[in-house]
Amino acid sequence: MNRRDRLEGGDVIVAARDADATPDTTEIRRLAEAAGSDVVGEVTQRRTEDLRYNLGEGKASELARVVTDCDADAVVFDGELSPGQYADLLELLPPGTTLADRYRLVLDIFADGAGSTAATTQVRLATLRYELPRLERMEGEAALNRAFFEKGSPVLDAERRIDALESKLDELVDAAAARRERRREEGFDLVALAGYTNAGKSTLLRRLADDLDAGHADGDTAGDRHADLAESVSVEDRLFETLETTTRRATVDGRRLLLTDTVGLVADLPHDLVRSFSATLDEIAASDVVLAVLDASADEGCLRRRVETTIDVLAGDASGPVIPVVNKVDRLDEDARSTAMAAVEDVLADSDVEGREPVPVSSLHGDGIEDLRAAVLEALPAATASLTVPNAGETQSFLSWLHERVDAEVTYGAETVAIEVSGRPSVVSEAERRAAALRGE
Ligand SMILES: Nc1nc2c(ncn2[C@@H]2O[C@H](COP(=O)(O)OP(=O)(O)OP(=O)(O)O)[C@@H](O)[C@H]2O)c(=O)[nH]1
Ligand SMILES: [Mg+2]
C-alpha cells in the first residue's frame, strides 16, 4: 500500500473544509503538532464536498501551490478523504508530498506513542480497519494485473490479520476483566476518568490518587498486587498525551477506589476506530462511577461540542452514574464559570446518561476537589450493616479481612465485638455471611 500517508514530522500545511462555516483549524493544528510536525500554513474553504478532491478544484490547486511556496513536506486534511479523493489529491500535490487525513493522523499519533501490548494491538487493529477499504479499492483496480496477486491478496491478508488481532485483543480484554473482578472482591470501587483529549484527566488522577507508597501502610506490598497500578502519570499540554489506560489507588472517606485514567476522546472519528480502543470503553463500562472531565476554558461552542462527544461515548458505554467535572475553572471569571456550568447541564439534560450535578474544579490548583470527593462518595454503590461476632477465635482475622475491604467501626465488649460496616454492597453481604459463620449460625 502507498505509504505516503504516514506523517513523519516536518513542515505541514493543514487543509480544512466545512459546508456551514469558515473552518476552525485549532484542533487539527494541535493534532499535527502532537504528531511532531510544524504547521507552516493553512488552506481552508467553506463549501459543500467536492466528489473528486473533497475541496473544490480551485482550492485543491491553491493547496498544491501553497505546498510548493512553503516548501512543505506534508498536507494534513481535517476530515476523512475517501480512497478516491486521497489518490486524486495526492496526484495534484508536488511529487513526494505526504498526505494524511484526520484519521490517519490520529492513528499515527497513537502508533508512535503506544507502549503496552494492549495499546499496540488496539492501534494495529484500528490502522488495519482504516486501511481495509483503501486496499479493497486498490485491489479492485489491480484485478486485471496478475502480478499484484502473486504474493496473495492484500485484502485477504489484512482480513486475516484483523481476525488475529481481534482474538488477541479479546484475550487481553478478558484478562483485564478478571483483574477488575479480583479488585472488586478485594473491596475496591472502580472509578473511570473519561473525557476529551487534553481536558485534564491525568492531572485530576494525580490530584485524587494516593501516594504510591500509601499501599505499604496496610501491608499491600506484594509486587504483583501493584502490577496493574501505574507508577507515574504523564501530564502535558499536548493532545493524546495518554495513550493507554492507567490505574491508581485513591481513598475517599475510608473507601478504597481504583481510579483509571483513560485515553482521550476526539470528535469526528469513525465508529470502527473508536471501537478498536475497547480497553478504554471497557474500563468505562465496568466502572461504578465515571468522572466526565471537561475543559471549561474552551470557548462555549467548543465546550458544547466536546461535552456532546464525551456524553455520546458515555451514553453508549457507562452503566453507572456519570459526574461531569468542569475542570480548569481557575482560568475563568464568575460569568464564564456560570456559562460553562449551564452549557454542561444543558447538554446533559438532552442525553440519556445518568448525569449527576456538575462539579467545578481546578485539578491543577486543587479548588473544588473536596466537593468532588463528596460527589464520588455519594454516587458509589453503598450498603451498611451492624454485625456482632464473638470476642474470640477467628474474630481477629475476620477484622483484618474487613479493614482491608470496607470502612469498619469496631467496639469491643467482654463477650462480643460490635462492628458497623459500610462499603461495597457485595463485600458487606459477604461480611454478614462470615459474621454469621463466626457466630456458628
Ligand atoms: N489552568 C489549568 N490547567 C490545567 C488544569 N488541569 C489540567 N491542566 C493543564 O491541561 C493540560 C492537559 O492536562 P492533562 O492532564 O495531560 O490532560 P489529559 O486529559 O490527560 O490529556 P490527554 O492525555 O492528552 O488526553 C496540561 O498542560 C495541564 O497542566 C486546571 O485545572 N487548570
Ligand atoms: Mg492524559
XYZ file of C-alpha atoms and ligand atoms in Angstrom:
474
model
C 0.000 0.000 0.000
C 1.103 3.544 -0.660
C 2.938 4.711 2.454
C 2.883 8.404 1.569
C 0.069 8.848 4.094
C 2.272 8.415 7.167
C 3.306 11.677 8.709
C 6.904 11.761 9.851
C 7.406 15.196 11.379
C 8.478 18.031 9.067
C 6.607 21.104 7.841
C 2.930 20.662 7.146
C 0.087 22.622 5.609
C -3.325 21.988 7.150
C -6.334 21.924 4.873
C -9.933 22.083 6.044
C -13.384 22.399 4.517
C -16.741 22.967 6.173
C -20.103 23.284 4.449
C -21.613 25.605 7.050
C -18.869 27.841 8.415
C -15.316 29.004 7.935
C -13.345 26.036 9.283
C -11.658 26.389 12.658
C -8.233 24.777 12.350
C -7.168 24.990 16.008
C -7.672 21.313 16.765
C -6.181 19.892 13.561
C -3.117 22.113 14.067
C -2.684 20.787 17.577
C -3.112 17.219 16.359
C -0.431 17.794 13.707
C 1.867 19.195 16.403
C 1.170 16.171 18.594
C 2.410 14.051 15.663
C 5.686 16.003 15.758
C 5.040 18.340 12.806
C 5.383 22.091 12.414
C 2.367 23.760 10.875
C 3.632 26.323 8.357
C 0.412 27.253 6.583
C -3.264 26.548 6.064
C -5.805 26.441 3.276
C -9.478 26.497 4.234
C -12.737 26.582 2.357
C -16.412 26.985 3.147
C -18.357 24.893 0.626
C -20.024 21.536 0.142
C -17.914 18.473 -0.549
C -16.379 18.090 -3.976
C -16.514 14.438 -5.045
C -13.125 14.481 -6.689
C -10.851 16.302 -4.214
C -13.143 16.963 -1.256
C -12.007 20.602 -1.513
C -13.194 22.419 -4.625
C -10.929 22.023 -7.644
C -9.629 25.620 -7.490
C -8.922 25.280 -3.763
C -7.135 21.978 -4.298
C -4.838 23.661 -6.858
C -4.253 26.531 -4.440
C -3.285 23.944 -1.806
C -0.702 22.491 -4.194
C 0.725 25.983 -4.807
C 0.951 26.705 -1.075
C 2.811 23.422 -0.543
C 5.316 24.466 -3.200
C 5.645 28.050 -1.914
C 6.225 26.942 1.676
C 8.369 24.005 0.635
C 6.198 21.867 2.909
C 6.692 18.127 3.388
C 3.110 17.175 4.034
C -0.570 18.091 3.944
C -2.935 17.215 6.756
C -6.584 17.238 5.783
C -9.110 17.841 8.566
C -11.686 15.181 7.762
C -11.917 11.828 6.038
C -10.736 11.543 2.449
C -12.338 8.719 0.503
C -9.758 6.420 -1.109
C -10.537 8.064 -4.467
C -10.185 11.614 -3.112
C -6.958 10.607 -1.440
C -5.472 9.344 -4.712
C -6.655 12.351 -6.765
C -5.485 14.955 -4.270
C -2.114 13.253 -3.895
C -1.735 13.349 -7.664
C -2.250 17.118 -7.630
C 0.337 17.818 -4.917
C 4.053 18.269 -5.675
C 5.792 14.882 -6.039
C 6.971 13.439 -2.728
C 4.366 15.263 -0.619
C 2.860 13.193 2.185
C -0.923 13.385 2.542
C -2.705 12.330 5.720
C -6.327 12.795 6.677
C -7.606 13.337 10.220
C -7.954 9.616 10.954
C -4.564 8.687 9.608
C -3.072 11.474 11.706
C -4.703 10.219 14.907
C -3.579 6.669 14.080
C -0.007 7.898 13.612
C -0.005 9.686 16.958
C -1.232 6.505 18.602
C 1.180 4.259 16.718
C 4.130 6.398 17.804
C 3.108 6.514 21.448
C 1.595 3.107 22.163
C 3.687 1.132 24.622
C 1.818 -1.780 26.167
C 0.670 -4.857 24.286
C -2.962 -3.834 24.603
C -2.335 -0.336 23.246
C -0.188 -1.604 20.365
C -2.740 -4.249 19.472
C -5.525 -1.684 19.505
C -3.622 0.692 17.246
C -2.704 -2.055 14.779
C -6.309 -3.140 14.631
C -7.580 0.406 14.113
C -4.990 1.009 11.386
C -5.919 -2.152 9.518
C -9.612 -1.303 9.752
C -8.773 2.111 8.286
C -6.664 0.632 5.513
C -9.016 -2.183 4.510
C -11.397 -0.158 2.271
C -8.394 1.553 0.694
C -6.792 -1.814 -0.049
C -10.069 -3.067 -1.457
C -10.112 -0.140 -3.854
C -6.526 -0.795 -4.966
C -7.271 -4.484 -5.380
C -10.325 -3.658 -7.469
C -8.159 -1.548 -9.759
C -5.455 -4.189 -9.932
C -7.851 -7.060 -10.574
C -6.607 -7.411 -14.125
C -2.989 -7.350 -13.133
C -1.951 -10.882 -12.111
C 1.407 -9.733 -10.726
C -0.435 -7.859 -7.987
C -1.771 -11.148 -6.591
C 1.427 -13.172 -6.818
C 2.146 -12.722 -3.153
C -1.501 -13.351 -2.232
C -4.358 -10.931 -1.835
C -3.549 -7.917 0.375
C -7.236 -7.663 1.270
C -7.420 -11.280 2.436
C -4.149 -10.822 4.253
C -5.457 -7.705 6.039
C -8.694 -9.523 6.916
C -6.727 -12.412 8.404
C -4.601 -10.031 10.443
C -7.704 -8.201 11.662
C -9.170 -11.539 12.849
C -5.935 -12.457 14.619
C -5.664 -9.061 16.327
C -9.318 -9.219 17.387
C -8.734 -12.575 19.118
C -5.581 -11.289 20.775
C -7.438 -8.223 21.997
C -10.292 -10.392 23.289
C -7.790 -12.289 25.440
C -6.335 -9.068 26.808
C -9.814 -7.733 27.471
C -10.727 -10.960 29.335
C -7.568 -10.654 31.428
C -8.442 -7.046 32.289
C -11.977 -8.087 33.243
C -10.614 -10.840 35.516
C -8.260 -8.342 37.145
C -11.140 -5.923 37.782
C -13.190 -8.756 39.290
C -10.337 -9.636 41.644
C -10.016 -5.991 42.672
C -13.766 -5.796 43.325
C -13.581 -8.857 45.579
C -10.836 -7.086 47.491
C -13.363 -4.304 48.131
C -12.253 -1.682 45.620
C -14.736 0.562 43.878
C -13.889 1.280 40.279
C -13.951 4.869 39.057
C -13.036 5.828 35.475
C -11.898 9.246 34.277
C -13.108 9.857 30.764
C -13.177 12.904 28.539
C -11.896 14.832 25.589
C -8.171 14.809 24.984
C -6.285 17.484 26.979
C -9.274 18.062 29.328
C -7.061 17.391 32.357
C -7.856 13.729 33.133
C -4.303 12.789 34.084
C -3.909 15.954 36.179
C -7.086 15.012 38.055
C -5.869 11.441 38.502
C -2.681 12.752 40.102
C -4.716 15.073 42.320
C -7.053 12.332 43.577
C -4.661 9.390 43.775
C -2.982 8.232 46.970
C 0.782 8.282 47.020
C 2.008 5.004 45.638
C 3.684 4.344 48.975
C 0.334 4.516 50.765
C -0.254 0.860 49.880
C 2.641 -0.104 52.152
C 0.780 1.094 55.240
C -1.768 -1.698 55.040
C 0.813 -4.285 54.104
C -0.287 -4.413 50.469
C 3.248 -4.545 49.186
C 3.439 -7.793 47.279
C 4.960 -6.851 43.933
C 2.349 -8.419 41.725
C -0.529 -6.814 43.600
C 0.761 -3.492 42.287
C 1.371 -4.770 38.794
C -1.797 -3.133 37.476
C -1.029 0.231 39.097
C 0.842 2.948 37.230
C 3.956 4.409 38.815
C 3.845 7.698 37.002
C 1.175 9.569 35.125
C 2.227 11.954 32.424
C 0.627 15.393 32.102
C 1.370 17.604 29.123
C -0.325 20.357 27.147
C -0.349 18.087 24.119
C -3.227 16.195 22.528
C -3.198 12.456 23.233
C -0.516 12.559 25.877
C -2.106 9.493 27.486
C -2.308 6.544 25.131
C -3.224 3.713 27.430
C -5.375 3.224 30.445
C -3.534 3.659 33.735
C -4.827 2.860 37.190
C -4.011 4.285 40.617
C -5.440 3.869 44.080
C -7.365 6.567 45.902
C -9.093 6.686 49.262
C -12.253 8.691 49.779
C -13.569 8.757 53.334
C -12.166 5.301 54.017
C -13.472 3.772 50.786
C -10.788 2.388 48.561
C -11.053 3.265 44.921
C -9.207 2.261 41.824
C -9.088 5.270 39.554
C -8.493 4.585 35.902
C -7.291 7.296 33.545
C -8.439 6.550 30.017
C -7.340 7.548 26.517
C -8.836 10.875 25.454
C -11.672 11.258 23.025
C -11.651 13.419 19.918
C -14.557 14.426 17.708
C -15.287 13.023 14.234
C -13.524 9.699 14.358
C -15.217 6.795 12.605
C -17.061 4.448 14.915
C -14.876 1.484 13.926
C -11.804 3.329 15.027
C -13.278 4.259 18.389
C -14.403 0.623 18.799
C -10.797 -0.522 18.385
C -9.940 1.286 21.608
C -12.093 -1.149 23.501
C -9.835 -1.201 26.560
C -10.850 2.399 27.251
C -14.523 1.718 26.593
C -14.430 -1.429 28.749
C -12.968 0.471 31.679
C -15.795 2.969 31.329
C -18.435 0.244 31.024
C -17.138 -1.658 34.052
C -16.862 1.338 36.387
C -19.110 2.050 39.320
C -18.833 5.767 38.634
C -17.478 7.720 35.666
C -15.945 11.169 36.020
C -16.506 13.011 32.734
C -13.673 15.545 32.721
C -14.430 18.686 30.693
C -12.141 21.615 29.851
C -14.224 24.642 30.840
C -11.661 27.079 29.457
C -12.598 26.230 25.863
C -14.965 28.758 24.253
C -18.645 27.946 24.654
C -19.254 26.423 21.208
C -16.176 24.274 21.525
C -17.086 23.234 25.071
C -20.572 22.180 23.938
C -19.199 20.092 21.073
C -16.720 18.403 23.373
C -19.353 17.759 26.029
C -21.529 16.243 23.298
C -18.691 13.993 22.046
C -17.948 12.878 25.615
C -21.580 12.273 26.541
C -22.216 10.414 23.255
C -19.497 7.913 24.060
C -20.591 7.585 27.685
C -24.251 7.158 26.727
C -23.277 4.003 24.859
C -20.926 2.641 27.482
C -21.307 3.945 31.018
C -23.702 1.871 33.074
C -23.209 3.706 36.372
C -23.685 7.355 37.286
C -21.650 9.994 35.428
C -20.290 13.000 37.330
C -19.429 15.887 34.984
C -16.224 17.505 36.248
C -15.974 21.060 34.939
C -12.194 21.451 35.026
C -9.739 24.371 34.663
C -12.118 26.842 36.349
C -9.022 28.709 37.590
C -8.892 30.170 34.092
C -12.434 31.574 34.273
C -14.111 34.552 35.908
C -17.512 34.164 37.626
C -19.524 34.818 34.459
C -17.556 32.434 32.288
C -17.845 29.792 35.002
C -21.656 30.054 35.105
C -21.822 29.930 31.297
C -19.703 26.775 31.258
C -21.772 25.115 34.019
C -25.036 25.995 32.229
C -23.700 24.638 28.903
C -22.733 21.346 30.537
C -26.115 20.998 32.303
C -27.874 21.759 29.050
C -26.103 19.071 27.034
C -26.562 16.544 29.851
C -30.285 17.228 30.142
C -30.650 16.249 26.472
C -28.826 12.925 26.914
C -29.835 9.633 28.500
C -26.809 9.166 30.752
C -27.426 9.123 34.484
C -25.787 12.532 34.909
C -25.172 13.988 38.356
C -24.708 17.663 39.276
C -21.608 19.050 37.518
C -18.748 19.826 39.917
C -16.468 22.798 39.117
C -12.803 22.092 39.920
C -9.269 23.099 39.207
C -7.288 19.876 39.035
C -4.147 21.946 38.728
C -4.634 24.025 41.888
C -6.975 21.800 43.883
C -10.083 24.025 44.120
C -13.317 22.045 44.360
C -11.562 18.708 44.872
C -13.199 18.107 48.276
C -16.637 18.693 46.702
C -15.702 16.231 44.001
C -14.669 13.602 46.550
C -18.014 14.080 48.302
C -19.862 13.707 44.991
C -17.953 10.483 44.221
C -18.729 9.070 47.645
C -22.394 9.864 47.217
C -22.513 8.214 43.787
C -20.791 4.972 44.828
C -22.973 1.946 45.467
C -23.196 1.597 49.237
C -24.543 -0.706 51.894
C -24.244 -0.689 55.660
C -24.655 -3.400 58.293
C -24.327 -3.813 62.053
C -22.541 -7.030 62.908
C -21.940 -8.827 66.190
C -19.304 -11.538 66.493
C -17.822 -13.373 69.493
C -14.751 -11.728 71.025
C -12.672 -14.838 70.441
C -11.349 -17.358 67.961
C -11.187 -16.293 64.334
C -12.542 -12.803 65.005
C -9.165 -11.058 64.699
C -8.535 -12.413 61.231
C -12.126 -11.531 60.265
C -11.464 -7.957 61.428
C -8.319 -7.623 59.336
C -10.228 -9.041 56.360
C -12.877 -6.367 56.987
C -10.445 -3.465 57.416
C -8.864 -4.284 54.084
C -12.185 -4.048 52.303
C -14.687 -1.728 53.962
C -14.972 1.094 56.429
C -15.446 -0.634 59.809
C -16.046 0.887 63.254
C -15.294 -1.657 65.938
C -16.486 -1.638 69.576
C -15.115 -4.363 71.856
C -17.319 -5.810 74.611
C -16.396 -8.511 77.114
C -18.026 -11.346 75.192
C -18.735 -9.870 71.810
C -17.431 -7.358 69.285
C -19.869 -4.949 67.602
C -18.958 -3.690 64.148
C -20.591 -1.038 61.972
C -19.582 -1.560 58.364
C -20.223 0.451 55.231
C -18.884 -0.144 51.757
C -19.474 -2.057 48.547
C -22.797 -3.948 48.799
C -21.213 -7.249 47.681
C -18.491 -7.003 50.331
C -20.959 -6.012 53.058
C -23.118 -9.060 52.338
C -20.048 -11.308 52.320
C -19.120 -9.774 55.719
C -22.604 -10.590 57.049
C -22.178 -14.183 55.862
C -18.758 -14.519 57.527
C -20.035 -12.942 60.765
C -22.912 -15.432 60.857
C -20.410 -18.271 60.383
C -18.330 -16.957 63.317
C -21.443 -16.957 65.467
C -21.846 -20.582 64.471
C -25.064 -19.941 62.516
N -5.143 26.031 34.233
C -5.363 24.731 34.358
N -4.700 23.858 33.578
C -4.960 22.529 33.739
C -5.894 22.035 34.697
N -5.948 20.698 34.598
C -5.071 20.365 33.618
N -4.474 21.456 33.101
C -3.459 21.505 32.028
O -4.034 20.981 30.831
C -3.052 20.268 30.061
C -3.535 18.851 29.801
O -3.609 18.145 31.024
P -3.586 16.543 31.075
O -3.885 16.155 32.476
O -2.382 15.996 30.418
O -4.875 16.249 30.163
P -5.447 14.827 29.684
O -6.943 14.935 29.675
O -4.870 13.730 30.492
O -4.912 14.821 28.187
P -4.574 13.575 27.193
O -3.906 12.503 27.981
O -3.676 14.206 26.199
O -5.894 13.155 26.608
C -1.766 20.307 30.906
O -0.980 21.373 30.438
C -2.279 20.589 32.318
O -1.334 21.242 33.135
C -6.569 23.010 35.530
O -7.383 22.694 36.393
N -6.249 24.321 35.311
Mg -3.727 12.173 29.973
